[in-house]
Amino acid sequence: MDLTYEVNGKGNPIVLIHSGGADMRDWTYLAPLLAKENKVVTFDGRGVGKSPMPNKHVNYVEDLLSLMDYLEIKQATLIGHSIGGQVATDFALNYPERVTKLVVIAPSLSGFNYSNEFNHHMNSIIEAAPNIDKMLEIALHTPTYQVVINSPHKDLTVQMLRLHFQHILQWPPDLCISWPQPPANERLGELKPKTLFIIGKQEINDNFLVAERFQEVPEIRFVEIDDADHLVTLTHPEELYEKITSFMEDRNLYAKNT
């Protein structure tokens, strides 16, 4: 196994999949809470943090499968944040027998048609390369980060984002990231694991539109976190822990909305 990972705690397995622009430090505060009663796995995705750089082809779903196989985890609760939520969703659709329950935190979604505004913002970051300071300035100037940059977790957020930009500038220019087909956006009604969808109330509109798409999931609960943006994992770990623990214990599970 060439991915960098950590395992802490004992009990039911939980695998945490970090967001884009971050690494396993995304779970700095939530992972220790979950590890009090569970076996918690955190890892750096390929090309991120301390994991190796990607070759020309990357498949994050298959990387997750390889990690679980290596650690001999037959079933786990998956908790994915942002693109980590996309990985977790696609994994649950393609390997439902390996997923006990699914938690997605402001996830992206394969096959979703993102807005022109969102795509313009992402392109403007890329166009600022290789000036990492300019890339950071553009990236942080969105609702995505407005709560966290005014919190004690600003420095950690900037550190992770800076390292992420440094790494992607070293990725192969012809890198191909593969996702299972058909895309998850067309298959949400097939999602078998019980699912918890969490989102901060101060988010970009596209992520709320993704939440609307998840209404198709047969067994799902939605939770909104007050005064939180995309980095809710850093600013509201105790509240996330309470919501996730309640979900894992099937407390008040079947309500469609909070």
CSV table of C-alpha atoms in Angstrom, one decimal:
chain,number,residue,atom,x,y,z
A,1,MET,CA,0.0,0.0,0.0
A,2,ASP,CA,1.6,3.2,-1.2
A,3,LEU,CA,-0.9,5.7,0.3
A,4,THR,CA,-0.1,7.3,3.6
A,5,TYR,CA,-2.6,6.4,6.2
A,6,GLU,CA,-3.2,6.3,10.0
A,7,VAL,CA,-5.4,3.9,12.0
A,8,ASN,CA,-6.6,4.9,15.5
A,9,GLY,CA,-9.0,3.4,18.0
A,10,LYS,CA,-10.8,0.1,18.1
A,11,GLY,CA,-14.3,-1.0,17.2
A,12,ASN,CA,-16.5,-0.6,14.2
A,13,PRO,CA,-14.4,0.6,11.2
A,14,ILE,CA,-14.8,4.2,9.9
A,15,VAL,CA,-12.9,5.4,6.9
A,16,LEU,CA,-12.6,9.2,6.5
A,17,ILE,CA,-12.0,10.7,3.0
A,18,HIS,CA,-10.7,14.3,3.0
A,19,SER,CA,-11.8,17.2,0.8
A,20,GLY,CA,-10.0,18.7,-2.1
A,21,GLY,CA,-7.6,21.4,-1.2
A,22,ALA,CA,-6.9,19.5,2.0
A,23,ASP,CA,-5.2,16.3,3.3
A,24,MET,CA,-5.9,14.0,6.2
A,25,ARG,CA,-5.5,17.0,8.5
A,26,ASP,CA,-9.1,17.8,7.4
A,27,TRP,CA,-10.0,15.3,10.2
A,28,THR,CA,-7.6,16.8,12.9
A,29,TYR,CA,-10.5,17.4,15.3
A,30,LEU,CA,-13.2,14.9,14.3
A,31,ALA,CA,-11.1,11.8,14.0
A,32,PRO,CA,-10.0,11.7,17.7
A,33,LEU,CA,-13.6,12.0,18.8
A,34,LEU,CA,-14.7,9.1,16.6
A,35,ALA,CA,-11.7,7.0,17.6
A,36,LYS,CA,-12.9,6.9,21.2
A,37,GLU,CA,-15.3,4.1,20.3
A,38,ASN,CA,-14.4,3.1,16.7
A,39,LYS,CA,-11.5,2.1,14.5
A,40,VAL,CA,-10.8,5.2,12.5
A,41,VAL,CA,-8.8,5.2,9.3
A,42,THR,CA,-7.6,8.5,7.8
A,43,PHE,CA,-5.4,8.8,4.7
A,44,ASP,CA,-3.9,11.2,2.1
A,45,GLY,CA,-5.3,10.7,-1.3
A,46,ARG,CA,-3.0,10.1,-4.2
A,47,GLY,CA,-1.0,13.2,-5.1
A,48,VAL,CA,-2.0,14.8,-1.8
A,49,GLY,CA,-0.2,15.3,1.5
A,50,LYS,CA,2.4,12.6,2.1
A,51,SER,CA,1.0,10.2,-0.5
A,52,PRO,CA,2.9,9.7,-3.8
A,53,MET,CA,2.4,11.7,-6.9
A,54,PRO,CA,-0.1,10.3,-9.4
A,55,ASN,CA,0.9,8.8,-12.7
A,56,LYS,CA,-1.1,9.6,-15.8
A,57,HIS,CA,-4.2,7.7,-14.6
A,58,VAL,CA,-5.9,8.0,-11.2
A,59,ASN,CA,-8.9,6.2,-9.8
A,60,TYR,CA,-9.8,7.4,-6.3
A,61,VAL,CA,-12.5,4.8,-5.9
A,62,GLU,CA,-10.2,1.9,-6.7
A,63,ASP,CA,-7.6,3.5,-4.4
A,64,LEU,CA,-10.1,3.4,-1.5
A,65,LEU,CA,-10.9,-0.3,-2.3
A,66,SER,CA,-7.2,-1.2,-2.3
A,67,LEU,CA,-6.7,0.6,1.1
A,68,MET,CA,-9.7,-1.3,2.7
A,69,ASP,CA,-8.5,-4.6,1.2
A,70,TYR,CA,-4.9,-3.9,2.5
A,71,LEU,CA,-6.2,-3.2,6.0
A,72,GLU,CA,-8.6,-6.2,5.8
A,73,ILE,CA,-11.7,-4.1,6.4
A,74,LYS,CA,-14.6,-5.9,4.9
A,75,GLN,CA,-17.2,-3.3,5.8
A,76,ALA,CA,-16.9,0.3,7.0
A,77,THR,CA,-18.9,3.4,7.6
A,78,LEU,CA,-17.6,5.9,5.0
A,79,ILE,CA,-17.4,9.6,5.8
A,80,GLY,CA,-16.4,11.8,2.9
A,81,HIS,CA,-16.0,15.6,2.7
A,82,SER,CA,-16.3,17.5,-0.6
A,83,ILE,CA,-14.6,15.4,-3.3
A,84,GLY,CA,-14.1,12.8,-0.5
A,85,GLY,CA,-17.9,12.7,-0.5
A,86,GLN,CA,-17.9,12.1,-4.2
A,87,VAL,CA,-15.4,9.2,-3.8
A,88,ALA,CA,-17.5,7.8,-1.0
A,89,THR,CA,-20.8,8.0,-3.0
A,90,ASP,CA,-19.3,6.4,-6.1
A,91,PHE,CA,-17.7,3.7,-3.9
A,92,ALA,CA,-21.0,3.0,-2.2
A,93,LEU,CA,-22.8,2.7,-5.5
A,94,ASN,CA,-20.2,0.3,-6.9
A,95,TYR,CA,-19.3,-1.7,-3.8
A,96,PRO,CA,-22.4,-1.5,-1.6
A,97,GLU,CA,-21.5,-4.7,0.2
A,98,ARG,CA,-18.4,-2.9,1.6
A,99,VAL,CA,-20.3,0.0,3.1
A,100,THR,CA,-22.1,-0.1,6.4
A,101,LYS,CA,-23.4,3.5,6.3
A,102,LEU,CA,-22.5,6.6,4.3
A,103,VAL,CA,-21.9,10.1,5.6
A,104,VAL,CA,-21.3,12.9,3.0
A,105,ILE,CA,-20.3,16.4,4.1
A,106,ALA,CA,-20.9,19.0,1.4
A,107,PRO,CA,-20.0,16.5,-1.3
A,108,SER,CA,-19.3,17.0,-4.9
A,109,LEU,CA,-21.1,14.7,-7.3
A,110,SER,CA,-19.8,12.9,-10.4
A,111,GLY,CA,-21.8,13.8,-13.4
A,112,PHE,CA,-23.4,16.9,-11.9
A,113,ASN,CA,-23.6,19.9,-14.1
A,114,TYR,CA,-21.9,22.7,-12.2
A,115,SER,CA,-22.8,26.3,-12.8
A,116,ASN,CA,-20.8,28.7,-15.1
A,117,GLU,CA,-20.0,30.8,-12.1
A,118,PHE,CA,-18.5,27.8,-10.3
A,119,ASN,CA,-16.5,26.7,-13.3
A,120,HIS,CA,-15.3,30.3,-13.9
A,121,HIS,CA,-14.0,30.5,-10.4
A,122,MET,CA,-12.1,27.2,-10.6
A,123,ASN,CA,-10.6,28.2,-14.0
A,124,SER,CA,-9.5,31.5,-12.5
A,125,ILE,CA,-7.5,29.6,-9.9
A,126,ILE,CA,-5.9,27.5,-12.5
A,127,GLU,CA,-5.1,30.5,-14.7
A,128,ALA,CA,-3.2,32.1,-11.7
A,129,ALA,CA,-0.7,29.3,-11.6
A,130,PRO,CA,2.1,29.0,-10.9
A,131,ASN,CA,1.6,32.0,-8.6
A,132,ILE,CA,0.5,30.1,-5.5
A,133,ASP,CA,-0.1,33.3,-3.4
A,134,LYS,CA,-2.5,34.5,-6.2
A,135,MET,CA,-4.1,31.1,-6.3
A,136,LEU,CA,-4.7,31.2,-2.6
A,137,GLU,CA,-6.1,34.7,-2.8
A,138,ILE,CA,-8.7,33.7,-5.4
A,139,ALA,CA,-9.6,30.4,-3.7
A,140,LEU,CA,-10.2,32.0,-0.3
A,141,HIS,CA,-12.4,34.8,-1.7
A,142,THR,CA,-15.6,32.7,-1.8
A,143,PRO,CA,-18.3,31.7,0.6
A,144,THR,CA,-16.6,28.4,0.8
A,145,TYR,CA,-14.0,29.7,3.3
A,146,GLN,CA,-15.6,32.8,4.9
A,147,VAL,CA,-16.3,31.2,8.3
A,148,VAL,CA,-13.0,29.3,8.6
A,149,ILE,CA,-10.7,32.2,7.7
A,150,ASN,CA,-12.2,34.2,10.5
A,151,SER,CA,-11.6,31.4,13.0
A,152,PRO,CA,-8.6,30.0,14.8
A,153,HIS,CA,-8.4,27.4,12.0
A,154,LYS,CA,-7.4,29.8,9.3
A,155,ASP,CA,-3.7,28.9,9.4
A,156,LEU,CA,-4.3,25.2,9.1
A,157,THR,CA,-6.7,25.8,6.2
A,158,VAL,CA,-4.1,28.0,4.3
A,159,GLN,CA,-1.3,25.5,5.0
A,160,MET,CA,-3.3,22.6,3.5
A,161,LEU,CA,-4.5,24.6,0.5
A,162,ARG,CA,-1.0,25.9,-0.2
A,163,LEU,CA,0.5,22.4,0.0
A,164,HIS,CA,-2.4,21.2,-2.3
A,165,PHE,CA,-1.5,23.8,-4.9
A,166,GLN,CA,2.2,23.0,-4.7
A,167,HIS,CA,1.4,19.4,-5.4
A,168,ILE,CA,-1.1,19.8,-8.2
A,169,LEU,CA,1.5,21.9,-10.0
A,170,GLN,CA,3.6,18.8,-10.1
A,171,TRP,CA,0.9,16.5,-11.4
A,172,PRO,CA,1.3,15.2,-14.9
A,173,PRO,CA,-0.2,17.7,-17.4
A,174,ASP,CA,-2.1,14.9,-19.1
A,175,LEU,CA,-3.4,13.4,-15.8
A,176,CYS,CA,-6.7,11.5,-16.3
A,177,ILE,CA,-9.0,11.0,-13.2
A,178,SER,CA,-11.4,8.1,-13.8
A,179,TRP,CA,-14.8,7.8,-12.2
A,180,PRO,CA,-17.2,4.9,-12.4
A,181,GLN,CA,-19.8,5.0,-15.2
A,182,PRO,CA,-22.7,5.8,-15.3
A,183,PRO,CA,-21.9,8.8,-13.0
A,184,ALA,CA,-23.4,8.9,-9.5
A,185,ASN,CA,-25.7,11.9,-10.5
A,186,GLU,CA,-27.7,9.4,-12.6
A,187,ARG,CA,-27.7,6.6,-10.0
A,188,LEU,CA,-28.6,8.2,-6.6
A,189,GLY,CA,-31.8,6.3,-6.5
A,190,GLU,CA,-29.8,3.1,-6.5
A,191,LEU,CA,-27.8,4.0,-3.4
A,192,LYS,CA,-28.3,1.2,-0.9
A,193,PRO,CA,-26.5,2.3,2.4
A,194,LYS,CA,-28.4,4.5,4.8
A,195,THR,CA,-27.0,8.0,4.2
A,196,LEU,CA,-26.5,11.2,6.2
A,197,PHE,CA,-26.0,14.4,4.2
A,198,ILE,CA,-24.4,17.3,6.2
A,199,ILE,CA,-23.8,20.8,4.9
A,200,GLY,CA,-23.0,24.2,6.4
A,201,LYS,CA,-25.5,26.9,5.9
A,202,GLN,CA,-22.9,29.3,4.5
A,203,GLU,CA,-22.0,27.5,1.3
A,204,ILE,CA,-21.9,28.1,-2.4
A,205,ASN,CA,-25.2,27.5,-4.2
A,206,ASP,CA,-23.9,24.6,-6.3
A,207,ASN,CA,-23.5,22.5,-3.2
A,208,PHE,CA,-27.1,23.2,-2.1
A,209,LEU,CA,-28.1,22.0,-5.6
A,210,VAL,CA,-26.2,18.9,-5.1
A,211,ALA,CA,-28.1,18.4,-1.8
A,212,GLU,CA,-31.3,18.6,-3.9
A,213,ARG,CA,-30.1,15.8,-6.1
A,214,PHE,CA,-29.4,13.6,-3.0
A,215,GLN,CA,-33.2,13.8,-2.3
A,216,GLU,CA,-33.4,10.8,-4.6
A,217,VAL,CA,-31.5,8.6,-2.2
A,218,PRO,CA,-34.0,6.1,-0.7
A,219,GLU,CA,-32.9,6.3,3.0
A,220,ILE,CA,-31.3,9.6,3.8
A,221,ARG,CA,-31.3,12.3,6.4
A,222,PHE,CA,-30.2,15.9,5.8
A,223,VAL,CA,-28.6,18.1,8.5
A,224,GLU,CA,-27.6,21.8,8.1
A,225,ILE,CA,-25.0,23.2,10.5
A,226,ASP,CA,-25.5,26.9,11.5
A,227,ASP,CA,-22.6,29.3,11.1
A,228,ALA,CA,-20.6,26.9,9.1
A,229,ASP,CA,-19.0,27.0,5.6
A,230,HIS,CA,-17.3,24.3,3.6
A,231,LEU,CA,-14.7,23.7,6.3
A,232,VAL,CA,-17.3,22.6,8.8
A,233,THR,CA,-14.9,19.7,9.7
A,234,LEU,CA,-12.5,22.2,11.3
A,235,THR,CA,-14.9,24.6,12.8
A,236,HIS,CA,-17.7,22.3,14.1
A,237,PRO,CA,-16.2,18.9,15.0
A,238,GLU,CA,-18.2,18.4,18.1
A,239,GLU,CA,-21.5,19.0,16.3
A,240,LEU,CA,-20.4,16.7,13.5
A,241,TYR,CA,-19.5,14.0,16.0
A,242,GLU,CA,-22.9,14.2,17.7
A,243,LYS,CA,-24.8,14.1,14.4
A,244,ILE,CA,-22.7,11.2,13.0
A,245,THR,CA,-22.9,9.2,16.2
A,246,SER,CA,-26.6,9.6,16.3
A,247,PHE,CA,-26.8,8.4,12.7
A,248,MET,CA,-24.6,5.5,13.3
A,249,GLU,CA,-26.7,4.4,16.3
A,250,ASP,CA,-29.9,4.8,14.2
A,251,ARG,CA,-31.3,7.5,16.5
A,252,ASN,CA,-33.9,9.6,14.6
A,253,LEU,CA,-32.6,8.2,11.3
A,254,TYR,CA,-35.5,8.2,9.0
A,255,ALA,CA,-36.6,11.9,9.1
A,256,LYS,CA,-36.0,13.4,5.6
A,257,ASN,CA,-35.2,16.8,7.0
A,258,THR,CA,-34.1,18.1,10.4
